[in-house]
Short mmCIF file of C-alpha atoms and ligand atoms in Angstrom, two decimals:
data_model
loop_
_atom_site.label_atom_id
_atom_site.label_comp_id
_atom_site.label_asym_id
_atom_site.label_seq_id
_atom_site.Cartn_x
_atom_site.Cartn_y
_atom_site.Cartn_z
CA UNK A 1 44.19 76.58 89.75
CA UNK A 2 45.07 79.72 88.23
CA UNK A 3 48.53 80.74 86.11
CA UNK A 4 51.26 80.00 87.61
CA UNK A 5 54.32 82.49 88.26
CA UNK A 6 56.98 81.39 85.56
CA UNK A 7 59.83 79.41 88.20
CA UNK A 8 63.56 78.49 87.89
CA UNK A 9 64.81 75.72 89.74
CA UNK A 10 68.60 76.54 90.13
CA UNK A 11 71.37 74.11 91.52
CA UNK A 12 69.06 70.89 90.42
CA UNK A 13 70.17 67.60 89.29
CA UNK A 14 67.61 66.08 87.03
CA UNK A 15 67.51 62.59 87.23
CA UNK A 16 70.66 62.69 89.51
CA UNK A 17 72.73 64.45 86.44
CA UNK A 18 75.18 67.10 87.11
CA UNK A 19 73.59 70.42 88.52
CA UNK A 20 71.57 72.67 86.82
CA UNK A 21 68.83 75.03 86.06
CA UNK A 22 65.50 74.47 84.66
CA UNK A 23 62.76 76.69 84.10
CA UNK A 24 59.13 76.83 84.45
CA UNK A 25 56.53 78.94 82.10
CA UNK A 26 52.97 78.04 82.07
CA UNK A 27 52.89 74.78 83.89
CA UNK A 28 55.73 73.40 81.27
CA UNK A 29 59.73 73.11 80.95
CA UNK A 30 61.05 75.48 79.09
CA UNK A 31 64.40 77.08 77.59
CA UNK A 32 63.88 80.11 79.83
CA UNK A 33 61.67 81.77 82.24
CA UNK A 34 62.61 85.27 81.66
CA UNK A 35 62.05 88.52 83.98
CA UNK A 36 60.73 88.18 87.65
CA UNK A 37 60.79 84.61 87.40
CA UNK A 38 60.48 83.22 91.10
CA UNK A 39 63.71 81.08 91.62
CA UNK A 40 63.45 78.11 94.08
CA UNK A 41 67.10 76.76 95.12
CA UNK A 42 66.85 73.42 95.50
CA UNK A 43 69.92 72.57 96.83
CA UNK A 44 71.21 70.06 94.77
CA UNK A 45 68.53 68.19 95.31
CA UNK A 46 67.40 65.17 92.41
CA UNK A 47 64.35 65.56 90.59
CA UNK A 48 62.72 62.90 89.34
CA UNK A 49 59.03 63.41 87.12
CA UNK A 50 55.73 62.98 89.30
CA UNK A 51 55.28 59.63 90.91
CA UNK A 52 52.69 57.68 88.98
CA UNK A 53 50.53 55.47 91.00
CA UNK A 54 49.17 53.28 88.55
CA UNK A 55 47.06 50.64 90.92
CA UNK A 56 44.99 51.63 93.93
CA UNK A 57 41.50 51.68 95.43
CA UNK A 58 40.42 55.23 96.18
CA UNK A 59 37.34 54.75 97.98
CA UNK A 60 38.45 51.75 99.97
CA UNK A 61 41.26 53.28 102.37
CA UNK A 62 39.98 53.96 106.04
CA UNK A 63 42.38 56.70 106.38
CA UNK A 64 40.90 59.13 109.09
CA UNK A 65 38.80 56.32 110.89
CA UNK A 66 39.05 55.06 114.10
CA UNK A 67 41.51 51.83 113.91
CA UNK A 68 39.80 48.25 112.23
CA UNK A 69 40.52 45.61 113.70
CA UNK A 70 40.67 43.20 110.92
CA UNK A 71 39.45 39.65 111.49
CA UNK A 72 38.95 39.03 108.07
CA UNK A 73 39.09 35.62 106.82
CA UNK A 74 41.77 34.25 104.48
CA UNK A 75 39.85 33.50 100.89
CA UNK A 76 39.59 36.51 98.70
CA UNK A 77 36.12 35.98 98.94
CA UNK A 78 35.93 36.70 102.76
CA UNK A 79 37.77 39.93 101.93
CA UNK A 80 35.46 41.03 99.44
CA UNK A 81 32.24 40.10 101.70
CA UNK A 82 33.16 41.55 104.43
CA UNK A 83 33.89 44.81 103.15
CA UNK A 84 30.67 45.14 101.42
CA UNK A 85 29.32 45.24 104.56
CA UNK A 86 31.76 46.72 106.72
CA UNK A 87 31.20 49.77 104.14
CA UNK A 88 27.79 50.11 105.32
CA UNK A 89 28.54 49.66 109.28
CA UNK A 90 31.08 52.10 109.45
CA UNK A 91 29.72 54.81 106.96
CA UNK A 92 32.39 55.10 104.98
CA UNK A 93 31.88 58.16 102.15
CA UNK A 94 34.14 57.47 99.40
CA UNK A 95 34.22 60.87 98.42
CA UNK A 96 36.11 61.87 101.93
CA UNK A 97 38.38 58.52 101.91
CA UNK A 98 39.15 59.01 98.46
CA UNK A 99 39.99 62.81 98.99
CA UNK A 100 42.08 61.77 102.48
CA UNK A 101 43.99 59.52 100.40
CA UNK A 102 44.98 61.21 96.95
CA UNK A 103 46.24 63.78 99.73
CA UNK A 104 48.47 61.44 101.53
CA UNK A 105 49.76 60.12 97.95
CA UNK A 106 50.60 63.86 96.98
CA UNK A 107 52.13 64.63 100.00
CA UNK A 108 54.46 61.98 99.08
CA UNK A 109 55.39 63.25 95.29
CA UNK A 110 52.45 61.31 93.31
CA UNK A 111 50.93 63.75 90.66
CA UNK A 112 48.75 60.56 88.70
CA UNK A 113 46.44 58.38 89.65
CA UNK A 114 44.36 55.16 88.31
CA UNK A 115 42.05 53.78 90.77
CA UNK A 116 39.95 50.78 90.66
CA UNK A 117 36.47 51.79 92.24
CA UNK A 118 33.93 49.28 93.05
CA UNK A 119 30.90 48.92 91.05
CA UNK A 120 28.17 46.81 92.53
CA UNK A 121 24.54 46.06 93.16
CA UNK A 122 24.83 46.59 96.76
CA UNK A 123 26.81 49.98 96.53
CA UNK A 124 25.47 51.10 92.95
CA UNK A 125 27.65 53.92 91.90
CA UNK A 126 28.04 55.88 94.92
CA UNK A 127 31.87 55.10 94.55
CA UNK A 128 32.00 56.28 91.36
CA UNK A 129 30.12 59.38 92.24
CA UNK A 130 32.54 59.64 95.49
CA UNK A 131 35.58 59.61 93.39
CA UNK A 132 34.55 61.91 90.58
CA UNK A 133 33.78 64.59 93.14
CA UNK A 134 37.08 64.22 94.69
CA UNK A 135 38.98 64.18 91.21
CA UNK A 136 37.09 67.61 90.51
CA UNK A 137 37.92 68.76 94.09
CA UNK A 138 42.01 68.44 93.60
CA UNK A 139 41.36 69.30 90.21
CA UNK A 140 44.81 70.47 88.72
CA UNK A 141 46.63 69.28 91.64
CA UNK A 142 46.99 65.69 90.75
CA UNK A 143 45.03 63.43 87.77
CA UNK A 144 43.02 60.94 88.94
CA UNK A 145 41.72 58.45 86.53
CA UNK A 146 38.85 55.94 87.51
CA UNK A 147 38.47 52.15 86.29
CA UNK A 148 35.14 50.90 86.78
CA UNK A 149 35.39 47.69 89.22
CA UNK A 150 33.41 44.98 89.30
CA UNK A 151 34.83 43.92 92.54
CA UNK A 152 32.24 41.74 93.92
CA UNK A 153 31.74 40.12 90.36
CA UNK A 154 29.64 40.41 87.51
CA UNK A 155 28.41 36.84 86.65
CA UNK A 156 27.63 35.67 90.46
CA UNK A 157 25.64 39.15 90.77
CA UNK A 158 23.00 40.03 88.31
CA UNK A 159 22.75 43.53 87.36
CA UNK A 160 26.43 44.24 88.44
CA UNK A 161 27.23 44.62 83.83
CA UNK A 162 24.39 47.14 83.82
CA UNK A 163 25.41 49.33 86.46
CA UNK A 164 29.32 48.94 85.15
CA UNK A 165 27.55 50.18 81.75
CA UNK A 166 26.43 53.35 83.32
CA UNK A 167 29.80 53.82 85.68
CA UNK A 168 31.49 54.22 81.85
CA UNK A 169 28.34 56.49 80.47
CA UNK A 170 28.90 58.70 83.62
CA UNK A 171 32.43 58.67 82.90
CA UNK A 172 35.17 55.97 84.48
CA UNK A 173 37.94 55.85 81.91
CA UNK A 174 38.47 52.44 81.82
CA UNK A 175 36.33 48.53 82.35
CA UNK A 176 37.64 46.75 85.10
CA UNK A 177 37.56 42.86 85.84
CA UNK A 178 38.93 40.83 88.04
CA UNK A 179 39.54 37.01 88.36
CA UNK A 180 37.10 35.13 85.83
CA UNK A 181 38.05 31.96 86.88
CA UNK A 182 39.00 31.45 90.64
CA UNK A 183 35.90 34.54 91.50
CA UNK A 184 33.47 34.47 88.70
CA UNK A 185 33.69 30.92 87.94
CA UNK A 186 32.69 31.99 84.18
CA UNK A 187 35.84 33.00 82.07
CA UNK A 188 33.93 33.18 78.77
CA UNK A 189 31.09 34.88 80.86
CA UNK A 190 33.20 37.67 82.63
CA UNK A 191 35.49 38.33 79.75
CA UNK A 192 32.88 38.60 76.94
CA UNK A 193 31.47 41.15 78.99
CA UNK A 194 34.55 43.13 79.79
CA UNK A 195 35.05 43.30 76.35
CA UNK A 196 31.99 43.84 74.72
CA UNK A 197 31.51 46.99 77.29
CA UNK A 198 35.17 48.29 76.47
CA UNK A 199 33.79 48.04 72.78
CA UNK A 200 30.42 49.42 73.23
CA UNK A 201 32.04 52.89 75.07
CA UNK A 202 35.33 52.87 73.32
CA UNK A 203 37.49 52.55 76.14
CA UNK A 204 40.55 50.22 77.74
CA UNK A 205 40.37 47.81 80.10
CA UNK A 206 42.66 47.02 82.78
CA UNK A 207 41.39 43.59 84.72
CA UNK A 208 42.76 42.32 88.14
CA UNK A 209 44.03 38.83 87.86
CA UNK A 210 45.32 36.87 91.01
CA UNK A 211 44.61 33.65 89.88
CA UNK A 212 47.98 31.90 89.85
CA UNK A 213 50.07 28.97 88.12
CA UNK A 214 48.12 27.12 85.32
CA UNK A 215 44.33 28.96 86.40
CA UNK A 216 46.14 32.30 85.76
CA UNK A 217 47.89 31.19 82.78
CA UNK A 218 44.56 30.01 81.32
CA UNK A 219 43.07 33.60 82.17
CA UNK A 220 45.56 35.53 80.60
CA UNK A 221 45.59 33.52 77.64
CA UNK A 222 41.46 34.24 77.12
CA UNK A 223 42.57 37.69 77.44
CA UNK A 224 45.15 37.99 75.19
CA UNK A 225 42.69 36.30 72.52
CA UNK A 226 40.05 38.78 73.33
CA UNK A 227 42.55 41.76 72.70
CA UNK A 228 43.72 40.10 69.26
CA UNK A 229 39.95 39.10 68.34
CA UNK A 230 38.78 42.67 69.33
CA UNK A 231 41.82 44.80 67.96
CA UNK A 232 42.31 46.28 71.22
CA UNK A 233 46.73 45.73 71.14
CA UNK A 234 47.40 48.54 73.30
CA UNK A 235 44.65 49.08 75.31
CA UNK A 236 44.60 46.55 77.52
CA UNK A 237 46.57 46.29 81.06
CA UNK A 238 46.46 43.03 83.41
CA UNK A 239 46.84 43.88 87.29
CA UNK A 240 48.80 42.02 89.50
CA UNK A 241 49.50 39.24 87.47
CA UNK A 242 50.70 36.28 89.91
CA UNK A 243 50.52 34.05 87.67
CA UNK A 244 53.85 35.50 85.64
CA UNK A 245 55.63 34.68 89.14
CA UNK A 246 55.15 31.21 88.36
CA UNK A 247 57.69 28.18 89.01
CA UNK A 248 57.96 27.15 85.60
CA UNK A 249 59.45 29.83 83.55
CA UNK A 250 59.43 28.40 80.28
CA UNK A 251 56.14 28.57 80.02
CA UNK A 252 55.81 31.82 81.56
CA UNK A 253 58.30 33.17 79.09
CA UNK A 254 55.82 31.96 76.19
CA UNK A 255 53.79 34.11 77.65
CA UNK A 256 55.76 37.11 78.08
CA UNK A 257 56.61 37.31 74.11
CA UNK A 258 52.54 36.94 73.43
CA UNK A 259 51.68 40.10 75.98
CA UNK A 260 54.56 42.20 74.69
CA UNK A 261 53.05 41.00 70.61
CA UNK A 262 49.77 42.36 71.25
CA UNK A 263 51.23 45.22 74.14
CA UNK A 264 49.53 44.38 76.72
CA UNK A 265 50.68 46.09 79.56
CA UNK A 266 51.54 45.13 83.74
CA UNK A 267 50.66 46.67 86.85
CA UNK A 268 52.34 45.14 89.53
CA UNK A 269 51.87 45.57 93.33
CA UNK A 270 54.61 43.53 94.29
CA UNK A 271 53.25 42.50 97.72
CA UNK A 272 54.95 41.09 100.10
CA UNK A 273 53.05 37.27 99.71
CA UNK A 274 52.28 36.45 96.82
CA UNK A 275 54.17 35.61 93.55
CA UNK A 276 55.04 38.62 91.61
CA UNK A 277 55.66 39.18 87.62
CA UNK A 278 59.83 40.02 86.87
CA UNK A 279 59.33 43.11 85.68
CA UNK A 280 63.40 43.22 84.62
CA UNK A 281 62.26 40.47 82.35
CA UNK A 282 58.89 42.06 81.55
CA UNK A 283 61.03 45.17 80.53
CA UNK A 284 63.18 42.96 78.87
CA UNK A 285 60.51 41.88 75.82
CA UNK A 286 59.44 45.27 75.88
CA UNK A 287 56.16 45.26 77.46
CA UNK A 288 54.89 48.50 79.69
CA UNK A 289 54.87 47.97 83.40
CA UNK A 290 53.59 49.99 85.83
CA UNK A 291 53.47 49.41 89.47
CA UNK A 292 50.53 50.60 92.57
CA UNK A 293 50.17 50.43 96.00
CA UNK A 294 47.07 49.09 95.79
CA UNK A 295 44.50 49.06 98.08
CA UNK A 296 46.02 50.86 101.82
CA UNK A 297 44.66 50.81 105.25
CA UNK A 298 41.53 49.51 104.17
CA UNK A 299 39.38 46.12 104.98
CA UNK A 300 41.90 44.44 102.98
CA UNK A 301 44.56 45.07 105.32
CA UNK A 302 46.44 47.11 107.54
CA UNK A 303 49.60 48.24 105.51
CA UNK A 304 49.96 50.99 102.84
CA UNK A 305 51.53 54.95 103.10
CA UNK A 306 50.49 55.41 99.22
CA UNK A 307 54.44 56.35 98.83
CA UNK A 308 55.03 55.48 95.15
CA UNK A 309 59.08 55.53 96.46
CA UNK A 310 58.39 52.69 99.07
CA UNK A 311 56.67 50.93 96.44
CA UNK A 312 59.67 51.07 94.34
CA UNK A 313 61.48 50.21 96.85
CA UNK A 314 59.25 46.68 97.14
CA UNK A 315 59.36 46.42 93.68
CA UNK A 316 63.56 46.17 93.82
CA UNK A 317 63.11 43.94 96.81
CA UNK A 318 60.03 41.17 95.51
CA UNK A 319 62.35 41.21 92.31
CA UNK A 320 65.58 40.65 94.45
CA UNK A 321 67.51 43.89 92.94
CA UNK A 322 70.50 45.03 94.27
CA UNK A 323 72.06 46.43 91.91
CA UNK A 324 72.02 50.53 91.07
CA UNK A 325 70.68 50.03 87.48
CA UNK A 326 68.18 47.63 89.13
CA UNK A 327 66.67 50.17 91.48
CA UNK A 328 66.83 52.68 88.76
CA UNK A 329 64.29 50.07 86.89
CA UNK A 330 62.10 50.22 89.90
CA UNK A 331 61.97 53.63 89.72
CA UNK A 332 61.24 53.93 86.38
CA UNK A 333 58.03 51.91 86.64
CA UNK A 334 57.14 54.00 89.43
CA UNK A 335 56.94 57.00 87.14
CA UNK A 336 57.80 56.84 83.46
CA UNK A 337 56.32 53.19 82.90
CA UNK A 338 53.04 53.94 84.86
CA UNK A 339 52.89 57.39 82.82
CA UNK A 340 53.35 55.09 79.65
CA UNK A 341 50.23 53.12 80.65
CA UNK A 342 47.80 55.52 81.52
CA UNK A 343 48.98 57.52 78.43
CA UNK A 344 50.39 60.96 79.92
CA UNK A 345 52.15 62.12 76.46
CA UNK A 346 53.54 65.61 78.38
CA UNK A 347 55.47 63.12 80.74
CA UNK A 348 58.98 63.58 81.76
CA UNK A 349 61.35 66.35 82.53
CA UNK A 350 62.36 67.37 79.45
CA UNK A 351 61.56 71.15 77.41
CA UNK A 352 57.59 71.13 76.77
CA UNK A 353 56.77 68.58 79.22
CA UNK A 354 54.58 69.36 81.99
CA UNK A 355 56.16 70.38 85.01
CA UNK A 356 55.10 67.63 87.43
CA UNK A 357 57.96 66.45 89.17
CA UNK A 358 59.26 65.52 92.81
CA UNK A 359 62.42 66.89 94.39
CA UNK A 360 63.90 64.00 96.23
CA UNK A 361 67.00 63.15 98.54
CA UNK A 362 69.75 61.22 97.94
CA UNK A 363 73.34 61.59 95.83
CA UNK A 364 72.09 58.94 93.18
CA UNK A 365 68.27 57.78 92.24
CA UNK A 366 69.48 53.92 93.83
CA UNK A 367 69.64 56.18 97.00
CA UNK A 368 66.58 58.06 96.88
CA UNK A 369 64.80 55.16 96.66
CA UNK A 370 66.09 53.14 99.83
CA UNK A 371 66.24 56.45 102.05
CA UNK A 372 62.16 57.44 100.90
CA UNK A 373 63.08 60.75 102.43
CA UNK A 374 59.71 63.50 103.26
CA UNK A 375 59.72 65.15 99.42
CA UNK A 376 61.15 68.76 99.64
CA UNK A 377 59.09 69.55 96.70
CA UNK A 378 56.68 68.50 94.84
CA UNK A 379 55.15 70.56 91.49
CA UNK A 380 51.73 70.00 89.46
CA UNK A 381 51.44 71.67 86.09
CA UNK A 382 54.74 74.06 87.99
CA UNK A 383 52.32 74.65 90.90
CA UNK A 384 53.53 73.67 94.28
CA UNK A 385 51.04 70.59 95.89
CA UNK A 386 53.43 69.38 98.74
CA UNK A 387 56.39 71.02 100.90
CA UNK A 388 58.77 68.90 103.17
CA UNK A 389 56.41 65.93 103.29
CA UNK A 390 53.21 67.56 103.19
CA UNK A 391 50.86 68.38 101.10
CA UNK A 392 49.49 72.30 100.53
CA UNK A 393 45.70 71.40 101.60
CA UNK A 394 44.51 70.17 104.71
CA UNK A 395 43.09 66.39 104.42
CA UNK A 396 38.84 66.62 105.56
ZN1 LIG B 1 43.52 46.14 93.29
#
């Protein structure tokens, strides 16, 4: 995109504070905008930074398509077969499904993005490829980041750790993994792998992990020795996490205080079935959460608007919050903690940050959340990407 006009955003309320004005020069905050600066009125309106969607599946959404009916089975296995082939039935491109949906998470305020894309020896890299072209396509408009996803496993499928190896030569950001016990059947197997490749090309790791009670316990615990044995405190994130919904909070606490040691970070989903981490007490040891959609309209299932405000929203109501300071928490994760985890350092509202942020509706954040309002505005690097609920370019 090219220079912006320098902007002043009069009669504001950052964060839901008293009105103000804050100014825009070269895609940053700053103390003043000067002469012929374009001044938006936004009407007493809250703004909040960019909504970071921290957990999703670019090139799985069937946004655009004709309806699927979904007749999947019920094991996550099913899930994952089935779309491996429905991909190839319908003809899905994930460069177009990947575009269609970044668009539909902009139009609703989101200005990052870290998507899981699938990596296997069926589909090679032609996610991969889909999703790079689309993050160059909305280049400057919204930051997508890519984790390299082993999604139909690496230990049941031969050649799946090679072709991960050359997702992260051609550029995904980060090594995905996902369930080495309950899918891959191989902790030692999957992990040692995940690891040794996030060694090999330098990079983090951020691994899906459903498994739940004791199987999930045991899985995080390989992983937290891994980031200890490897030096990687920090740089590792652990999706979905169940298993930190668990019954038995004692040991789950245990737990807790050996992520937030070695700062290893949460993304949570917070679906609607299926144990969820407490990201109150997550918060409360310290350790970064984040929180995603997910996969949305895809073979998965049928739900999803990739609204980063609704998800907050289902993060205050998995975690039974009711409270203001409560729903401010699920807010937070929805921008600041997901910003902390992919590493944005020119996050936030303040003087020298970048100015990505959402204008939303509501007298207090607590009601901005539950009312999930079409976004009046919504600014990337001070350029305008969405207007009223939609976004400035047209979906293919
Ligand atoms: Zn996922």
């Amino acid at each position: 995109m090219t220079k912006m006009t320098p902007k002043t955003l009069k009669n504001v309320r950052p964060m839901g504070a008293a009105a103000t004005e804050l100014h825009i020069v070269d895609g940053r905050f700053a103390a003043s905008a000067g002469e012929g600066a374009e001044v938006i009125d936004c009407g007493g309106r809250i703004l909040i930074p960019g909504l970071v969607e921290a957990h999703t599946h670019l090139d799985k959404s069937l946004l655009g398509l004709p309806w699927y009916r979904n007749e999947v089975g019920p094991r996550l296995i099913d899930k994952i077969d089935n779309e491996r082939e429905v991909k190839v039935s319908l003809g899905l491109d994930p460069q177009v499904q990947s575009e269609r949906h970044a668009i539909l998470a902009m139009s609703h305020g989101c200005t990052h993005i870290r998507s899981h894309v699938d990596v296997d020896t069926h589909h090679g890299l032609a996610g991969i490829e889909g999703v790079m072209a689309t993050r160059e396509k909305l280049k400057g408009m919204i930051d997508i980041e890519i984790v390299a996803f082993p999604q139909s496993g690496m230990m049941t499928r031969p050649g799946t750790a090679e072709l991960m190896d050359e997702a992260l030569a051609m550029g995904a950001e980060l090594v995905g993994g996902i369930d080495p016990c309950g899918m891959e059947k191989d902790p030692k197997g999957h992990l040692d792998t995940v690891f040794a490749l996030a060694e090999k090309h330098g990079k983090p790791i951020d691994i899906h992990l459903h498994e739940r009670d004791a199987l999930g316990w045991f899985s995080m615990e390989e992983i937290i020795e891994r980031t200890v044995a490897h030096g990687m405190q920090g740089k590792v994130a652990i999706s979905h996490a169940f298993c930190l919904g668990a019954v038995d909070r004692a040991y789950v606490a245990g737990l807790q205080e050996k992520l937030a040691e070695n700062r290893i970070h949460i993304l949570t989903t917070a679906p609607a079935a299926a144990p969820v981490p407490a990201v109150k007490e997550l918060s409360a040891f310290g350790i970064l959460v984040g929180a995603g959609c997910d996969g949305i309209r895809d073979t998965w299932g049928p739900y999803g608007n990739s609204d980063m405000l609704e998800k907050a929203m289902a993060v205050g109501q998995r975690n039974g919050f009711r409270r203001d300071d409560e729903l401010e928490l699920a807010l937070e994760i929805c921008t600041y903690g997901g910003a902390a985890i992919i590493g944005d350092e020119g996050y936030g509202l303040e003087i020298g940050c970048r100015a990505d942020c959402v204008l939303v509706e509501g007298e207090t954040l607590a009601e901005a959340v539950v009312t999930r309002a079409p976004r009046k505005l919504v600014l990337k690097g001070g350029d305008v990407t969405a207007r009223d609920g939609k976004c400035v370019v047209e979906a293919p």
